[in-house]
mmCIF file of C-alpha atoms in Angstrom:
data_model
loop_
_atom_site.group_PDB
_atom_site.id
_atom_site.type_symbol
_atom_site.label_atom_id
_atom_site.label_comp_id
_atom_site.label_asym_id
_atom_site.label_seq_id
_atom_site.Cartn_x
_atom_site.Cartn_y
_atom_site.Cartn_z
ATOM 1 C CA MET A 479 0.005 -0.098 -0.046
ATOM 2 C CA LYS A 480 2.733 2.291 0.967
ATOM 3 C CA ALA A 481 4.547 1.598 -2.022
ATOM 4 C CA ASN A 482 1.907 2.277 -4.462
ATOM 5 C CA LEU A 483 1.329 5.638 -2.674
ATOM 6 C CA MET A 484 5.016 6.507 -3.083
ATOM 7 C CA LYS A 485 4.754 5.822 -6.780
ATOM 8 C CA HIS A 486 1.991 7.655 -7.250
ATOM 9 C CA CYS A 487 3.420 10.850 -5.562
ATOM 10 C CA LEU A 488 6.488 10.357 -7.601
ATOM 11 C CA ALA A 489 4.606 10.578 -10.668
ATOM 12 C CA ILE A 490 2.753 13.734 -9.903
ATOM 13 C CA ALA A 491 6.083 15.409 -8.970
ATOM 14 C CA LEU A 492 7.405 14.079 -12.666
ATOM 15 C CA PHE A 493 4.571 15.662 -14.044
ATOM 16 C CA ILE A 494 4.893 18.772 -12.375
ATOM 17 C CA MET A 495 8.482 19.127 -13.052
ATOM 18 C CA ILE A 496 7.950 18.051 -17.076
ATOM 19 C CA VAL A 497 4.971 20.275 -18.000
ATOM 20 C CA PRO A 498 6.796 23.718 -17.780
ATOM 21 C CA CYS A 499 9.828 22.538 -19.665
ATOM 22 C CA LEU A 500 7.280 21.454 -22.533
ATOM 23 C CA LEU A 501 5.786 24.513 -22.249
ATOM 24 C CA HIS A 502 8.567 26.375 -22.385
ATOM 25 C CA SER A 503 10.006 24.521 -25.422
ATOM 26 C CA ALA A 504 6.995 25.372 -27.257
ATOM 27 C CA GLU A 505 7.220 29.176 -27.190
ATOM 28 C CA PRO A 506 10.033 29.438 -29.751
ATOM 29 C CA SER A 507 7.843 27.626 -32.081
ATOM 30 C CA VAL A 508 4.751 30.245 -31.528
ATOM 31 C CA VAL A 509 7.125 33.359 -32.001
ATOM 32 C CA ALA A 510 8.892 31.887 -34.888
ATOM 33 C CA SER A 511 5.446 31.251 -36.340
ATOM 34 C CA ASN A 512 4.415 34.636 -35.657
ATOM 35 C CA LYS A 513 7.693 36.357 -37.288
ATOM 36 C CA GLN A 514 7.103 33.888 -40.339
ATOM 37 C CA SER A 515 3.460 35.313 -40.553
ATOM 38 C CA GLN A 516 4.849 38.890 -40.277
ATOM 39 C CA ALA A 517 7.416 38.306 -43.094
ATOM 40 C CA THR A 518 5.002 37.046 -45.452
ATOM 41 C CA LYS A 519 2.452 39.751 -44.963
ATOM 42 C CA PRO A 520 2.056 41.471 -48.417
ATOM 43 C CA SER A 521 3.504 44.738 -48.902
ATOM 44 C CA SER A 522 1.867 48.037 -49.675
ATOM 45 C CA PRO A 523 1.191 48.359 -53.606
ATOM 46 C CA VAL A 524 4.005 50.143 -55.152
ATOM 47 C CA ARG A 525 2.744 52.516 -57.898
ATOM 48 C CA ILE A 526 3.298 51.856 -61.454
ATOM 49 C CA LYS A 527 5.408 53.703 -63.212
ATOM 50 C CA ILE A 528 4.080 55.401 -66.636
ATOM 51 C CA VAL A 529 4.428 53.312 -69.613
ATOM 52 C CA PHE A 530 3.677 54.591 -73.078
ATOM 53 C CA LYS A 531 2.779 52.019 -75.851
ATOM 54 C CA PRO A 532 3.289 53.278 -79.432
ATOM 55 C CA PRO A 533 0.646 52.288 -81.624
ATOM 56 C CA LEU A 534 2.717 52.323 -84.753
ATOM 57 C CA ARG A 535 5.283 49.492 -83.853
ATOM 58 C CA GLY A 536 7.539 49.119 -86.486
ATOM 59 C CA ALA A 537 6.785 52.366 -88.479
ATOM 60 C CA PRO A 538 9.649 54.705 -89.872
ATOM 61 C CA ALA A 539 11.051 57.227 -87.640
ATOM 62 C CA VAL A 540 10.318 60.675 -88.601
ATOM 63 C CA ARG A 541 11.465 62.867 -85.699
ATOM 64 C CA ILE A 542 14.210 64.776 -86.236
ATOM 65 C CA ASP A 543 16.411 66.417 -83.583
ATOM 66 C CA GLY A 544 18.679 69.376 -83.688
ATOM 67 C CA GLY A 545 21.594 70.735 -82.401
ATOM 68 C CA SER A 546 25.139 69.298 -81.189
ATOM 69 C CA ARG A 547 27.071 70.253 -84.065
ATOM 70 C CA GLY A 548 29.085 73.109 -85.369
ATOM 71 C CA SER A 549 29.729 75.822 -82.707
ATOM 72 C CA GLY A 550 27.414 78.654 -80.971
ATOM 73 C CA VAL A 551 23.676 78.233 -81.494
ATOM 74 C CA SER A 552 24.340 74.544 -83.414
ATOM 75 C CA LEU A 553 25.567 73.318 -80.327
ATOM 76 C CA ILE A 554 22.238 73.996 -78.446
ATOM 77 C CA CYS A 555 20.198 70.739 -78.067
ATOM 78 C CA LEU A 556 16.266 71.436 -79.770
ATOM 79 C CA ASN A 557 14.020 68.738 -79.727
ATOM 80 C CA VAL A 558 10.362 68.659 -80.208
ATOM 81 C CA LEU A 559 8.738 66.645 -77.689
ATOM 82 C CA ALA A 560 7.147 63.694 -79.761
ATOM 83 C CA PRO A 561 7.749 60.098 -80.315
ATOM 84 C CA ASP A 562 10.157 58.638 -83.265
ATOM 85 C CA GLN A 563 6.873 58.100 -85.061
ATOM 86 C CA THR A 564 3.642 60.175 -85.793
ATOM 87 C CA GLY A 565 2.219 61.029 -82.528
ATOM 88 C CA PHE A 566 -1.313 60.852 -81.606
ATOM 89 C CA THR A 567 -4.022 63.021 -80.052
ATOM 90 C CA THR A 568 -7.397 62.996 -79.490
ATOM 91 C CA GLN A 569 -7.831 66.797 -79.200
ATOM 92 C CA GLU A 570 -8.825 69.283 -81.421
ATOM 93 C CA GLN A 571 -6.562 71.948 -79.814
ATOM 94 C CA PRO A 572 -3.686 70.044 -78.365
ATOM 95 C CA SER A 573 -0.578 71.545 -77.078
ATOM 96 C CA LEU A 574 3.114 71.234 -78.638
ATOM 97 C CA PHE A 575 6.020 70.902 -76.283
ATOM 98 C CA TRP A 576 9.763 71.325 -76.995
ATOM 99 C CA TYR A 577 12.914 71.229 -75.343
ATOM 100 C CA GLN A 578 15.821 73.938 -75.949
ATOM 101 C CA SER A 579 18.796 72.921 -73.761
ATOM 102 C CA GLU A 580 20.182 76.840 -73.508
ATOM 103 C CA PRO A 581 18.885 80.341 -73.984
ATOM 104 C CA ALA A 582 19.843 82.157 -77.665
ATOM 105 C CA ASP A 583 19.603 85.299 -78.673
ATOM 106 C CA VAL A 584 18.657 84.657 -82.265
ATOM 107 C CA PRO A 585 15.192 84.293 -83.756
ATOM 108 C CA PHE A 586 13.055 81.391 -82.980
ATOM 109 C CA GLU A 587 10.137 79.984 -85.230
ATOM 110 C CA ILE A 588 7.258 77.492 -84.791
ATOM 111 C CA THR A 589 5.678 76.074 -88.241
ATOM 112 C CA LEU A 590 2.775 73.702 -88.489
ATOM 113 C CA ILE A 591 2.495 72.574 -91.983
ATOM 114 C CA VAL A 592 0.466 69.901 -93.834
ATOM 115 C CA ASP A 593 1.815 67.959 -96.960
ATOM 116 C CA LYS A 594 1.355 69.438 -100.285
ATOM 117 C CA GLN A 595 -0.505 72.538 -98.946
ATOM 118 C CA PRO A 596 1.801 75.639 -99.837
ATOM 119 C CA GLN A 597 0.846 77.908 -96.896
ATOM 120 C CA PRO A 598 1.355 76.733 -93.237
ATOM 121 C CA VAL A 599 -1.679 75.921 -90.911
ATOM 122 C CA LEU A 600 0.466 78.063 -88.297
ATOM 123 C CA GLN A 601 3.847 79.906 -88.210
ATOM 124 C CA VAL A 602 4.694 81.757 -85.230
ATOM 125 C CA LYS A 603 7.900 83.908 -85.108
ATOM 126 C CA LEU A 604 9.589 85.246 -81.922
ATOM 127 C CA PRO A 605 12.385 87.977 -81.752
ATOM 128 C CA ASP A 606 14.421 85.801 -79.762
ATOM 129 C CA ALA A 607 15.032 82.229 -78.130
ATOM 130 C CA LYS A 608 15.891 83.512 -74.685
ATOM 131 C CA LYS A 609 13.798 80.883 -73.127
ATOM 132 C CA ALA A 610 15.686 77.586 -72.380
ATOM 133 C CA GLY A 611 13.962 74.529 -70.974
ATOM 134 C CA ILE A 612 10.861 72.603 -71.744
ATOM 135 C CA GLN A 613 8.331 75.105 -73.795
ATOM 136 C CA ARG A 614 4.530 75.064 -74.404
ATOM 137 C CA LEU A 615 2.653 76.296 -77.383
ATOM 138 C CA ARG A 616 -1.333 75.868 -76.921
ATOM 139 C CA LEU A 617 -2.834 75.652 -80.402
ATOM 140 C CA SER A 618 -6.207 77.083 -78.612
ATOM 141 C CA ASP A 619 -3.993 80.447 -78.055
ATOM 142 C CA HIS A 620 -3.896 80.651 -82.074
ATOM 143 C CA ASN A 621 -7.107 79.640 -83.117
ATOM 144 C CA VAL A 622 -5.682 76.508 -84.607
ATOM 145 C CA LYS A 623 -7.929 73.284 -84.841
ATOM 146 C CA LEU A 624 -6.787 69.953 -86.190
ATOM 147 C CA SER A 625 -8.725 67.953 -88.722
ATOM 148 C CA THR A 626 -9.144 64.340 -87.777
ATOM 149 C CA GLY A 627 -7.047 61.787 -89.780
ATOM 150 C CA VAL A 628 -4.722 64.363 -90.996
ATOM 151 C CA GLU A 629 -0.738 64.324 -90.272
ATOM 152 C CA TYR A 630 0.619 67.412 -89.733
ATOM 153 C CA GLU A 631 4.343 68.103 -89.208
ATOM 154 C CA TRP A 632 5.664 70.816 -86.508
ATOM 155 C CA VAL A 633 8.875 72.256 -86.970
ATOM 156 C CA VAL A 634 10.799 74.538 -84.384
ATOM 157 C CA ALA A 635 13.914 76.350 -85.629
ATOM 158 C CA LEU A 636 16.702 78.963 -84.292
ATOM 159 C CA VAL A 637 17.423 81.219 -86.958
ATOM 160 C CA PRO A 638 21.111 82.474 -86.323
ATOM 161 C CA ASP A 639 21.140 84.272 -89.950
ATOM 162 C CA PRO A 640 17.856 84.826 -91.522
ATOM 163 C CA GLU A 641 19.447 85.521 -94.795
ATOM 164 C CA SER A 642 20.881 81.923 -94.260
ATOM 165 C CA ARG A 643 18.159 79.352 -93.680
ATOM 166 C CA SER A 644 20.755 76.497 -94.238
ATOM 167 C CA LYS A 645 22.295 77.370 -90.606
ATOM 168 C CA ASP A 646 19.102 77.087 -88.841
ATOM 169 C CA VAL A 647 18.901 74.564 -85.808
ATOM 170 C CA VAL A 648 15.902 72.853 -86.504
ATOM 171 C CA ALA A 649 13.730 69.759 -84.913
ATOM 172 C CA SER A 650 10.809 68.783 -85.912
ATOM 173 C CA GLY A 651 7.935 65.872 -85.468
ATOM 174 C CA PHE A 652 4.488 64.767 -86.636
ATOM 175 C CA ILE A 653 0.994 64.690 -84.973
ATOM 176 C CA LYS A 654 -2.307 63.532 -86.214
ATOM 177 C CA ARG A 655 -5.569 63.706 -84.445
ATOM 178 C CA VAL A 656 -7.759 60.470 -84.153
ATOM 179 C CA GLU A 657 -11.063 59.647 -82.616
ATOM 180 C CA PRO A 658 -10.830 57.859 -79.341
ATOM 181 C CA ALA A 659 -11.459 54.124 -79.542
ATOM 182 C CA ALA A 660 -14.519 52.643 -77.549
ATOM 183 C CA GLY A 661 -12.112 51.377 -74.778
ATOM 184 C CA LEU A 662 -10.485 54.555 -74.336
ATOM 185 C CA SER A 663 -13.111 56.274 -74.101
ATOM 186 C CA ALA A 664 -14.694 53.973 -71.647
ATOM 187 C CA ARG A 665 -11.604 54.222 -69.417
ATOM 188 C CA LEU A 666 -11.689 58.285 -69.335
ATOM 189 C CA ALA A 667 -15.438 58.069 -68.392
ATOM 190 C CA ASN A 668 -14.733 57.691 -64.874
ATOM 191 C CA ALA A 669 -11.126 58.726 -64.844
ATOM 192 C CA SER A 670 -9.592 61.280 -62.255
ATOM 193 C CA LYS A 671 -7.437 63.931 -63.672
ATOM 194 C CA THR A 672 -4.368 62.428 -62.072
ATOM 195 C CA GLU A 673 -5.363 58.963 -63.962
ATOM 196 C CA LEU A 674 -5.176 60.800 -67.479
ATOM 197 C CA PRO A 675 -1.807 60.638 -68.171
ATOM 198 C CA TYR A 676 -1.478 56.831 -67.343
ATOM 199 C CA ILE A 677 -4.418 55.903 -69.555
ATOM 200 C CA TYR A 678 -3.481 58.066 -72.428
ATOM 201 C CA ALA A 679 0.078 56.719 -72.356
ATOM 202 C CA ASP A 680 -0.992 52.958 -72.215
ATOM 203 C CA GLU A 681 -3.557 53.653 -75.267
ATOM 204 C CA GLY A 682 -0.693 55.237 -77.311
ATOM 205 C CA ILE A 683 -2.249 58.785 -77.364
ATOM 206 C CA TRP A 684 1.431 60.592 -76.775
ATOM 207 C CA TYR A 685 0.381 64.208 -76.942
ATOM 208 C CA ASP A 686 -2.548 63.915 -74.599
ATOM 209 C CA ALA A 687 -0.694 62.074 -71.965
ATOM 210 C CA LEU A 688 2.263 64.514 -72.008
ATOM 211 C CA GLU A 689 -0.206 67.677 -71.982
ATOM 212 C CA ALA A 690 -2.184 65.812 -69.148
ATOM 213 C CA LEU A 691 1.204 64.997 -66.973
ATOM 214 C CA SER A 692 1.857 69.153 -67.804
ATOM 215 C CA ASN A 693 -1.357 70.267 -66.892
ATOM 216 C CA GLU A 694 -0.907 68.256 -63.227
ATOM 217 C CA LEU A 695 2.566 69.738 -62.900
ATOM 218 C CA GLU A 696 1.352 73.324 -63.382
ATOM 219 C CA THR A 697 -1.042 72.752 -60.494
ATOM 220 C CA ARG A 698 1.515 70.895 -58.526
ATOM 221 C CA PRO A 699 5.042 72.193 -59.685
ATOM 222 C CA ASP A 700 7.110 70.781 -56.518
ATOM 223 C CA ASP A 701 5.528 67.263 -56.648
ATOM 224 C CA GLN A 702 8.942 65.318 -57.028
ATOM 225 C CA SER A 703 7.079 62.207 -58.399
ATOM 226 C CA LEU A 704 5.346 63.996 -61.166
ATOM 227 C CA ARG A 705 8.543 65.235 -62.303
ATOM 228 C CA ALA A 706 9.942 61.548 -62.171
ATOM 229 C CA GLU A 707 6.844 60.568 -64.090
ATOM 230 C CA GLN A 708 7.450 63.107 -66.861
ATOM 231 C CA ALA A 709 11.107 61.991 -67.236
ATOM 232 C CA THR A 710 10.172 58.660 -67.384
ATOM 233 C CA LEU A 711 7.664 59.311 -70.343
ATOM 234 C CA LEU A 712 10.240 61.319 -72.151
ATOM 235 C CA ALA A 713 13.171 58.761 -71.762
ATOM 236 C CA GLN A 714 10.714 56.027 -73.292
ATOM 237 C CA VAL A 715 11.190 57.712 -76.434
ATOM 238 C CA GLY A 716 14.706 58.387 -76.374
ATOM 239 C CA LEU A 717 14.381 62.223 -75.425
ATOM 240 C CA THR A 718 16.847 61.838 -72.840
ATOM 241 C CA ASN A 719 18.173 65.327 -72.469
ATOM 242 C CA ALA A 720 14.694 66.763 -72.008
ATOM 243 C CA ALA A 721 14.244 63.850 -69.552
ATOM 244 C CA ALA A 722 17.226 65.152 -67.592
ATOM 245 C CA PHE A 723 15.703 68.550 -67.319
ATOM 246 C CA ALA A 724 12.367 67.305 -66.670
ATOM 247 C CA ALA A 725 13.655 65.398 -63.504
ATOM 248 C CA SER A 726 15.227 68.654 -61.994
ATOM 249 C CA SER A 727 13.039 71.456 -63.025
ATOM 250 C CA LYS A 728 9.478 73.157 -62.455
ATOM 251 C CA THR A 729 6.594 73.265 -64.857
ATOM 252 C CA PRO A 730 7.069 74.056 -68.455
ATOM 253 C CA ARG A 731 6.886 77.662 -69.868
ATOM 254 C CA THR A 732 4.314 78.676 -72.102
ATOM 255 C CA SER A 733 5.536 80.433 -75.518
ATOM 256 C CA PRO A 734 3.761 83.455 -76.649
#
């Protein structure tokens, strides 16, 4: 009887000693499990950068960049902010943007022409080109409207010698107004202003994407993320000098 009682007491003592050890040994597994769940917790979504998808893949390059040759004014980098191929717009009166690396004390011209038409659709002449950076001309300021389906060439030029136009520093690109596809119209229907540049770029509408982004920059000139997006957009079509400027500058200037 006494032997059985002693065995029973011994079993209880062993149980009291073993249980805390088992509980203690289980704690690291619980902590490790919690840490693992925290590590696998999905992070906050990252904002997708703007991506321009040119609709005319394989089309011939038509953009001409000016400058970087000779000396003086000829060394100034002059670019129309357009893709290599003809760029699209859905707007009747879009804006045209160009980049000039340095100011120049020479006349400046911007011309909009249609093939086989003797007279330009628009020609703006300025006495000097002392504005540098990304610049803008709104066709609405000059009462110019683009016709749907017509391809227009637009040219910007620095004119060092009006008597010898072969010395001009010239850059040019093409623009064509198109009707928005049904898919684009549906995407735009409920889009906010901040979404417009991304939608237009994704749909291959270059001029509208650049203008929508520039409009946002005019309201938020100190927004570094917007500047980075504009730089990204320009770099995607090979406009590296303008992209570098966009990444560090403020709002584009508007030409008279």
